Coordinates of C-alpha atoms and ligand atoms in Angstrom, one line a residue:
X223 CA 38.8 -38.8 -7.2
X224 CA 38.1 -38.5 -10.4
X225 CA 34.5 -37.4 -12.2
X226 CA 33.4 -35.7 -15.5
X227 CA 32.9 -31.7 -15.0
X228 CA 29.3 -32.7 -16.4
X229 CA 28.7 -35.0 -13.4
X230 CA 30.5 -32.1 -11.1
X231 CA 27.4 -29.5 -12.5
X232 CA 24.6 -32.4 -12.0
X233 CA 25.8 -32.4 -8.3
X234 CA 25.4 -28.9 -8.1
X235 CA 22.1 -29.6 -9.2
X236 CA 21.4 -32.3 -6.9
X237 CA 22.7 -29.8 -4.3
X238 CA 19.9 -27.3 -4.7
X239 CA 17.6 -29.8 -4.4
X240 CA 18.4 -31.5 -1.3
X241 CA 18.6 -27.9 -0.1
X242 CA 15.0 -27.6 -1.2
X243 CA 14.1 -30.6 0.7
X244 CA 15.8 -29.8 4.1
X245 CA 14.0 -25.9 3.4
X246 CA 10.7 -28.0 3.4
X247 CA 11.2 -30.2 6.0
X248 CA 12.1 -27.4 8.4
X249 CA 9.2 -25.3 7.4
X250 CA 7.1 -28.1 7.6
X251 CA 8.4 -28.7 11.3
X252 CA 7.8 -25.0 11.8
X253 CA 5.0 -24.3 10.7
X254 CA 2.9 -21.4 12.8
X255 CA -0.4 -22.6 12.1
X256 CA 1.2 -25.8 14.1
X257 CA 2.0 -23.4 17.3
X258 CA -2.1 -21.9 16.9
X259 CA -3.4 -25.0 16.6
X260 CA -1.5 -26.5 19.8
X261 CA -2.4 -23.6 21.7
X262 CA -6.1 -24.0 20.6
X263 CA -6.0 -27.6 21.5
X264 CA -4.7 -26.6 24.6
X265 CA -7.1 -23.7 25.7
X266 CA -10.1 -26.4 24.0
X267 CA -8.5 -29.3 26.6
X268 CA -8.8 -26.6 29.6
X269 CA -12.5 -25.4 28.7
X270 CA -13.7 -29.1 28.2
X271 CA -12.5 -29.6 32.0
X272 CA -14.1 -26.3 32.9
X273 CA -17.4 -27.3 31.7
X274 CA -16.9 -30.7 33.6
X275 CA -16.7 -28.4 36.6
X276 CA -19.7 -26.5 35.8
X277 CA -22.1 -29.0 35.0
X278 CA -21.1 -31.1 38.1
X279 CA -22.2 -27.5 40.1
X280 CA -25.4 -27.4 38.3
X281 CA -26.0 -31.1 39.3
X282 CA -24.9 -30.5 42.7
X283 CA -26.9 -27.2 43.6
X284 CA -30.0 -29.3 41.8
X285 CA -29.5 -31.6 44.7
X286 CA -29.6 -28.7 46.9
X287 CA -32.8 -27.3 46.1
X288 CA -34.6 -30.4 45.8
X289 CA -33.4 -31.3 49.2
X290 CA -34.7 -27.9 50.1
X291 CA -38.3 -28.6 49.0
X292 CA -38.5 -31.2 50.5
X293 CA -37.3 -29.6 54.0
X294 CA -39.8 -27.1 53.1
X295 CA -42.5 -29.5 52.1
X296 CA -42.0 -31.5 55.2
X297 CA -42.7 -28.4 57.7
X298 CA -46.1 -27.6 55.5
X299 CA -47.1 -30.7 55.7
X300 CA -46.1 -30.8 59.8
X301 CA -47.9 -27.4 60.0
X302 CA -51.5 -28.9 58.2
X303 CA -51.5 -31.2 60.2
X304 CA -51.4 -29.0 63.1
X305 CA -53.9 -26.7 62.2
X306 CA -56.3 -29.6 61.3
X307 CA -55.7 -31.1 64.9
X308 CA -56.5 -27.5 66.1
X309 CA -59.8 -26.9 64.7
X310 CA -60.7 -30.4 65.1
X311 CA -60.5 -28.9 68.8
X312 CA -60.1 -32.9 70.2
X313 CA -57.9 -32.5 73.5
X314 CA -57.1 -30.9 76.4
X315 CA -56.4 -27.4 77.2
X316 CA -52.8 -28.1 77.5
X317 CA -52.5 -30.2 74.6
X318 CA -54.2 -27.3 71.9
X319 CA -51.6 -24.7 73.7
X320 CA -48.9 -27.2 72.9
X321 CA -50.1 -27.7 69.1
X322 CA -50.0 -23.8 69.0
X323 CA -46.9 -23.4 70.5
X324 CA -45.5 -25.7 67.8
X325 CA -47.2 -23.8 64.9
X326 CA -45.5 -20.6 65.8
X327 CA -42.1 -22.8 65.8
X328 CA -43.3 -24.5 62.8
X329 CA -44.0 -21.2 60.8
X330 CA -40.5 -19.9 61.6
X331 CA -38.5 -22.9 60.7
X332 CA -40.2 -22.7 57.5
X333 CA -39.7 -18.9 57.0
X334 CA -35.7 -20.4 57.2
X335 CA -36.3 -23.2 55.0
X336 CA -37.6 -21.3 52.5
X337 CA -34.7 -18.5 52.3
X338 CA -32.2 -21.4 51.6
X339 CA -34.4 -22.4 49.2
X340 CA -34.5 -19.0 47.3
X341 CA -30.8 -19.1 48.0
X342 CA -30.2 -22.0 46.2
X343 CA -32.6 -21.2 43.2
X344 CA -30.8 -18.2 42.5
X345 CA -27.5 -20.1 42.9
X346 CA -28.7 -22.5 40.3
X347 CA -29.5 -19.1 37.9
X348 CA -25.7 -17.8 38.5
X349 CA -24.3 -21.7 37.9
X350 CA -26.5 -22.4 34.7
X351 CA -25.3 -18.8 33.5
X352 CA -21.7 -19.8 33.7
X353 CA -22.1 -23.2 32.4
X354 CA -23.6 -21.9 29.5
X355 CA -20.8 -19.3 29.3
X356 CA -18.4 -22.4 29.3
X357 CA -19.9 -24.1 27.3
X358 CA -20.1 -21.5 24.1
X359 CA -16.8 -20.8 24.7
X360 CA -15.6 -24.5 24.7
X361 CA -17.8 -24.5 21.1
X362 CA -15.6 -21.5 19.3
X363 CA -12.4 -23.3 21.2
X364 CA -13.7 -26.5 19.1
X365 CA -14.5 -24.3 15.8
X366 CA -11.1 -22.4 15.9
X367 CA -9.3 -26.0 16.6
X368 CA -11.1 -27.6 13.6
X369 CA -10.6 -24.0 11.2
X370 CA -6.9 -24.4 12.1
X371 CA -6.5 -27.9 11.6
X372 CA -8.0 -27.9 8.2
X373 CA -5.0 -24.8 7.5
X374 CA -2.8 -26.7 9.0
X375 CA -3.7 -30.0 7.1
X376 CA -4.0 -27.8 3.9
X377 CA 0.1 -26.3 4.3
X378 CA 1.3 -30.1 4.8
X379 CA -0.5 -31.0 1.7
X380 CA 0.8 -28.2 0.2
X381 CA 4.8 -29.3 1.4
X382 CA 4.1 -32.8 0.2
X383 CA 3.2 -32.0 -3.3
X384 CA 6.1 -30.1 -3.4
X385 CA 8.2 -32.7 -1.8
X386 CA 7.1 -35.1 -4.1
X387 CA 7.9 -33.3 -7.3
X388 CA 11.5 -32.3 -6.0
X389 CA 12.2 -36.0 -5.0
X390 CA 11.1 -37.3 -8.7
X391 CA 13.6 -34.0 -10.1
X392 CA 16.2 -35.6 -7.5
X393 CA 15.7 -39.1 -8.9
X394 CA 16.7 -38.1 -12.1
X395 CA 19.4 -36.4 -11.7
X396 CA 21.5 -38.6 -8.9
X397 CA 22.3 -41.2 -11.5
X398 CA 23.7 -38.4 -13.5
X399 CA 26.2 -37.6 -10.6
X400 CA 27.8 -41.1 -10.5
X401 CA 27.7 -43.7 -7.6
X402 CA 31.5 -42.7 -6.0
X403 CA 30.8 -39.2 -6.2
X404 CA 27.2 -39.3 -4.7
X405 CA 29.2 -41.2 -2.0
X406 CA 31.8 -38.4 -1.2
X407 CA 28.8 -36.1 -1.7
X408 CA 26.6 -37.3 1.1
X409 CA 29.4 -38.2 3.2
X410 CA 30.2 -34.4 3.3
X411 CA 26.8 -33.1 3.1
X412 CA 25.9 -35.3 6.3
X413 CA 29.3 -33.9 7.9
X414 CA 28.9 -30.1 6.9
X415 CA 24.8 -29.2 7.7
X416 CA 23.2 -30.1 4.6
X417 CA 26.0 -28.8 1.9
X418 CA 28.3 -30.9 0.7
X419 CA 28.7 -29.5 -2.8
X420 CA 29.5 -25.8 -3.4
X421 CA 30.0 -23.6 -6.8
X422 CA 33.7 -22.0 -7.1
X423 CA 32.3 -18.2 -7.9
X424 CA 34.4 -15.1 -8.2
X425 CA 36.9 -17.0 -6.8
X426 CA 34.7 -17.4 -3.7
X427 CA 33.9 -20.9 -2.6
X428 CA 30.3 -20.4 -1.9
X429 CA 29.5 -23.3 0.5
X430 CA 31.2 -21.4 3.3
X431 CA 32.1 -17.7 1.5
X432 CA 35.5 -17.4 2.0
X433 CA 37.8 -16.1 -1.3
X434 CA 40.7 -18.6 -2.3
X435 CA 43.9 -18.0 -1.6
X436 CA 46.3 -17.5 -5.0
X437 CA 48.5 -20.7 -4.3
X438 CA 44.8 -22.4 -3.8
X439 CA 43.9 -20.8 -7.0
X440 CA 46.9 -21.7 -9.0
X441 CA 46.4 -25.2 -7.6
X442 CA 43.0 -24.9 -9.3
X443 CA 43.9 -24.0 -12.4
X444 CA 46.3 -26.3 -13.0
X445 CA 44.2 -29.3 -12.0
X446 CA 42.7 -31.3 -14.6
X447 CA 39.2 -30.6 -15.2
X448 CA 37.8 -34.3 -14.2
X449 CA 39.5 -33.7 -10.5
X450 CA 37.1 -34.0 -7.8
X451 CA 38.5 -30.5 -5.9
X452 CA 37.7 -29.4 -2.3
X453 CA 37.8 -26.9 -0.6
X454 CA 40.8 -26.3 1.8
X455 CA 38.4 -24.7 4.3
X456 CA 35.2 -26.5 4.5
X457 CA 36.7 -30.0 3.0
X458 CA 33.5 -29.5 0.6
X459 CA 33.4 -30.6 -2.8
X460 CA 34.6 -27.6 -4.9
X461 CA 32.9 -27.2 -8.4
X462 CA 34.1 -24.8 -10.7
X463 CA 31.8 -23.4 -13.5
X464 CA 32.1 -20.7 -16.4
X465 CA 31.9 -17.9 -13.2
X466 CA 34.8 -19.7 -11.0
X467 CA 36.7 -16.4 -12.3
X468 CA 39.8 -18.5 -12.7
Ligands
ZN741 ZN1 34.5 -23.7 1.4

């Protein structure tokens, strides 16, 4: 293949920038503030269930203790009405010795009753503590999502403009480099991990490093200048510039 060493140099410069814009995309899949914020996310997901948990507690004990004052209420009530039959003093003998009886059974149900009841207030205490615990720390999991997705948002904003202005740079120069060589150039890049053009320097070929051999060299030097070269190692297109050191 044939191509002006002018068009050769442009694809150099074409080179650099496509390596610019495979640097970006890769930092832009790496980015760490991407591996916080899914962690965040994460840790917010698990807190939002554990508050779920904890409210459903709350509402459960609340259950509890109203079922407790009522159990409670129910044996007062049972009780007043005992103690209003007993001074009423309407019955027999047997009858006020029976209603007595039952007051003194009455009196320590309720003394029962009323430690579950305490029981279950000061469960509710302990559960509204935690919830609340779970709940603040489910609101700084939501502020540190939120603080890292603006960073986040703010470093792929920050690739794109650069993306942008490299892919108007490479739209100027790929027309520069020729349709048959841009070709052959992203026919090798696609084959050889992103390079597909490489400087001769020092002798060197610097897409995969390795000095020329003199036969190689020779080769070079006698080619005409137009000839597309590559490089006997790494089949990439060979450009040779003012430091080829030929
Ligand atoms: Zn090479």
């Amino acid at each position: 293949m044939k191509a002006d060493l002018t068009r050769q140099w442009k694809l150099l410069d074409l080179q650099k920038l496509d390596t610019r814009l495979d640097q970006l995309a890769h930092r832009e899949r790496t980015l760490p503030v991407q591996a916080e914020l899914d962690a965040a996310t994460a840790r917010a997901q698990t807190l939002a269930e554990d508050v779920v948990l904890a409210r459903t507690a709350v509402q459960d004990n609340q259950r509890a203790v109203s079922k407790a004052d009522a159990d409670v209420q129910l044996v007062r009530d049972r009780a007043a009405r005992d103690r209003q039959r007993l001074e009423g003093g309407a019955g027999s003998a047997k009858e006020l010795q029976s209603l007595q009886h039952e007051l003194e059974t009455l009196a320590r149900r309720q003394a029962e009753l009323e430690d579950v009841e305490l029981e279950v207030m000061e469960r509710a205490e302990t559960l509204q503590g935690e919830l609340t615990a779970k709940e603040t720390a489910q609101t700084d999991a939501q502020d540190t999502v939120a603080r890292l997705t603006e960073q986040r948002d703010k470093d792929v904003a920050d690739i794109t403009t650069e993306r942008e202005q490299v892919q108007r740079d490479r739209a100027n120069v790929a027309p520069g480099v020729g349709q048959e060589l841009l070709d052959l150039y992203e026919k090798v890049r696609e084959q050889q991990g992103g390079v597909g053009a490489a400087a001769l320097q020092q002798k060197r070929c610097t897409g995969c490093g390795l000095e020329l051999v003199q036969a190689e060299l020779s080769r070079i030097r006698s080619a005409p200048e137009d000839e597309v070269l590559r490089c006997e190692e790494c089949r990439r297109i060979l450009v040779r510039t003012a430091e080829s050191g030929l």
